[in-house]
């Protein structure tokens, strides 16, 4: 007799790196930003794809990381629903009652790729904030080091 082995089923996820640019130029508020962002994405999926589409997409949807100062965040979703979530995110026009533009800058299947893309976007946004005079040049390396560690732990957990 041959023993049948049951194969473990692995969930295949996609990680979207999303950049949020508020039209008024101010940063996001820190309190409950991940939860509020997740609710806004769920509402956008429901608005664009109806109850059935939202039910399918929302099961594996989570915001793994969000940075209030730069507006960069990482969203995890199911591989089969990644295009729907990406489309819904790009149609969003506001967040927490403020108008904002949402752009998906990276879509990948590995944690490492999402982490690296997120750190690259953080670096680009921080240098843009330096050019605007909102962050000192001397603080950029320290912020990047700290945020890199936070991204590494937040995305993998």
Tab-separated table of C-alpha atoms in Angstrom:
chain	number	residue	atom	x	y	z
A	1	UNK	CA	0.000	0.000	0.000
A	2	UNK	CA	1.185	3.438	-0.856
A	3	UNK	CA	0.450	6.101	1.653
A	4	UNK	CA	-1.104	9.152	0.149
A	5	UNK	CA	0.508	12.361	1.131
A	6	UNK	CA	-1.609	15.392	1.343
A	7	UNK	CA	0.079	18.366	-0.178
A	8	UNK	CA	0.017	21.581	1.730
A	9	UNK	CA	-1.748	24.345	-0.129
A	10	UNK	CA	0.141	27.585	-0.140
A	11	UNK	CA	-1.608	30.903	-0.493
A	12	UNK	CA	-0.201	32.847	-3.391
A	13	UNK	CA	-0.169	36.540	-2.624
A	14	UNK	CA	0.746	39.698	-4.456
A	15	UNK	CA	2.240	42.711	-2.758
A	16	UNK	CA	1.323	46.132	-4.119
A	17	UNK	CA	3.455	49.149	-3.250
A	18	UNK	CA	1.085	52.108	-3.323
A	19	UNK	CA	2.000	55.773	-3.181
A	20	UNK	CA	-0.556	58.234	-1.867
A	21	UNK	CA	-0.093	61.885	-2.805
A	22	UNK	CA	-2.479	64.249	-1.054
A	23	UNK	CA	-3.423	67.258	-3.144
A	24	UNK	CA	-2.961	69.673	-0.251
A	25	UNK	CA	0.648	68.522	0.270
A	26	UNK	CA	0.189	67.573	3.920
A	27	UNK	CA	1.085	64.155	5.317
A	28	UNK	CA	-1.415	61.522	6.443
A	29	UNK	CA	-2.477	61.501	10.065
A	30	UNK	CA	-0.833	58.670	12.002
A	31	UNK	CA	-3.750	57.368	14.030
A	32	UNK	CA	-5.407	54.249	12.563
A	33	UNK	CA	-3.911	54.829	9.122
A	34	UNK	CA	-3.594	51.141	8.194
A	35	UNK	CA	-7.157	50.303	9.236
A	36	UNK	CA	-8.651	53.360	7.539
A	37	UNK	CA	-6.680	52.671	4.364
A	38	UNK	CA	-7.843	49.045	4.339
A	39	UNK	CA	-11.466	50.172	4.726
A	40	UNK	CA	-11.044	52.671	1.875
A	41	UNK	CA	-9.579	49.994	-0.421
A	42	UNK	CA	-12.400	47.584	0.466
A	43	UNK	CA	-14.956	50.278	-0.345
A	44	UNK	CA	-13.248	50.979	-3.671
A	45	UNK	CA	-13.249	47.286	-4.608
A	46	UNK	CA	-16.929	47.036	-3.701
A	47	UNK	CA	-17.764	50.183	-5.676
A	48	UNK	CA	-15.938	48.983	-8.796
A	49	UNK	CA	-16.639	45.235	-8.738
A	50	UNK	CA	-19.821	44.877	-6.693
A	51	UNK	CA	-20.533	42.667	-3.713
A	52	UNK	CA	-19.337	39.460	-5.362
A	53	UNK	CA	-16.041	40.978	-6.492
A	54	UNK	CA	-15.514	42.548	-3.089
A	55	UNK	CA	-16.264	39.280	-1.331
A	56	UNK	CA	-13.666	37.475	-3.392
A	57	UNK	CA	-10.984	40.161	-3.165
A	58	UNK	CA	-11.348	41.129	0.482
A	59	UNK	CA	-10.574	37.681	1.933
A	60	UNK	CA	-6.781	38.032	1.673
A	61	UNK	CA	-6.614	41.833	1.561
A	62	UNK	CA	-4.461	43.555	4.180
A	63	UNK	CA	-2.349	46.664	4.563
A	64	UNK	CA	1.055	45.448	5.717
A	65	UNK	CA	2.790	48.814	6.048
A	66	UNK	CA	1.888	52.479	5.743
A	67	UNK	CA	4.116	55.494	6.273
A	68	UNK	CA	2.312	58.712	7.115
A	69	UNK	CA	5.126	61.090	6.196
A	70	UNK	CA	5.849	59.798	2.679
A	71	UNK	CA	2.477	58.242	1.806
A	72	UNK	CA	4.060	54.915	0.766
A	73	UNK	CA	2.281	51.712	1.772
A	74	UNK	CA	2.328	47.977	1.049
A	75	UNK	CA	-0.940	46.127	0.398
A	76	UNK	CA	-1.133	42.331	0.314
A	77	UNK	CA	-3.841	40.635	-1.744
A	78	UNK	CA	-4.686	37.310	-3.353
A	79	UNK	CA	-2.882	36.583	-6.618
A	80	UNK	CA	-6.098	35.958	-8.564
A	81	UNK	CA	-7.616	39.247	-7.365
A	82	UNK	CA	-4.515	41.439	-7.675
A	83	UNK	CA	-5.677	43.083	-10.894
A	84	UNK	CA	-9.043	43.960	-9.359
A	85	UNK	CA	-7.427	45.431	-6.245
A	86	UNK	CA	-4.898	47.333	-8.352
A	87	UNK	CA	-7.675	48.757	-10.511
A	88	UNK	CA	-9.744	49.732	-7.497
A	89	UNK	CA	-6.783	51.454	-5.816
A	90	UNK	CA	-6.019	53.537	-8.894
A	91	UNK	CA	-9.635	54.738	-9.106
A	92	UNK	CA	-9.646	56.006	-5.519
A	93	UNK	CA	-9.921	59.782	-5.336
A	94	UNK	CA	-9.561	60.463	-1.646
A	95	UNK	CA	-8.719	59.171	1.774
A	96	UNK	CA	-10.082	60.319	5.152
A	97	UNK	CA	-12.054	63.143	3.579
A	98	UNK	CA	-9.056	64.600	1.721
A	99	UNK	CA	-8.495	64.426	-2.011
A	100	UNK	CA	-5.516	62.305	-2.998
A	101	UNK	CA	-3.996	60.504	-5.959
A	102	UNK	CA	-3.174	56.809	-5.610
A	103	UNK	CA	-0.527	55.118	-7.751
A	104	UNK	CA	0.560	51.482	-7.661
A	105	UNK	CA	4.310	51.668	-8.200
A	106	UNK	CA	5.119	47.962	-7.816
A	107	UNK	CA	3.277	44.656	-7.967
A	108	UNK	CA	5.225	41.564	-7.014
A	109	UNK	CA	4.853	38.075	-5.641
A	110	UNK	CA	7.646	38.025	-3.077
A	111	UNK	CA	8.103	39.738	0.243
A	112	UNK	CA	11.677	40.656	-0.651
A	113	UNK	CA	10.651	42.361	-3.890
A	114	UNK	CA	7.927	44.327	-2.115
A	115	UNK	CA	10.313	45.330	0.659
A	116	UNK	CA	12.991	46.499	-1.773
A	117	UNK	CA	10.496	48.410	-3.926
A	118	UNK	CA	9.013	50.043	-0.835
A	119	UNK	CA	12.430	51.175	0.401
A	120	UNK	CA	13.223	52.600	-3.055
A	121	UNK	CA	9.937	54.575	-3.054
A	122	UNK	CA	10.590	55.762	0.502
A	123	UNK	CA	14.017	56.991	-0.550
A	124	UNK	CA	12.628	58.810	-3.580
A	125	UNK	CA	9.845	60.442	-1.546
A	126	UNK	CA	12.237	61.491	1.229
A	127	UNK	CA	14.578	63.126	-1.275
A	128	UNK	CA	11.571	64.911	-2.788
A	129	UNK	CA	10.632	66.132	0.698
A	130	UNK	CA	14.200	67.394	1.142
A	131	UNK	CA	13.876	69.325	-2.121
A	132	UNK	CA	10.631	70.858	-0.830
A	133	UNK	CA	12.328	71.814	2.437
A	134	UNK	CA	10.106	69.643	4.627
A	135	UNK	CA	12.890	67.252	5.732
A	136	UNK	CA	16.532	68.015	6.496
A	137	UNK	CA	19.174	66.270	4.379
A	138	UNK	CA	21.002	65.143	7.516
A	139	UNK	CA	17.929	63.217	8.710
A	140	UNK	CA	17.323	61.211	5.501
A	141	UNK	CA	19.790	58.375	6.153
A	142	UNK	CA	18.548	57.824	9.697
A	143	UNK	CA	14.919	57.848	8.599
A	144	UNK	CA	15.662	55.434	5.744
A	145	UNK	CA	17.510	53.038	8.043
A	146	UNK	CA	14.705	53.056	10.602
A	147	UNK	CA	11.927	52.767	8.021
A	148	UNK	CA	13.809	49.983	6.218
A	149	UNK	CA	13.817	47.930	9.412
A	150	UNK	CA	10.147	48.671	10.032
A	151	UNK	CA	9.241	47.661	6.466
A	152	UNK	CA	11.227	44.436	6.791
A	153	UNK	CA	9.352	43.378	9.919
A	154	UNK	CA	5.928	44.687	8.887
A	155	UNK	CA	5.822	43.066	5.462
A	156	UNK	CA	7.069	39.651	6.586
A	157	UNK	CA	4.734	39.294	9.598
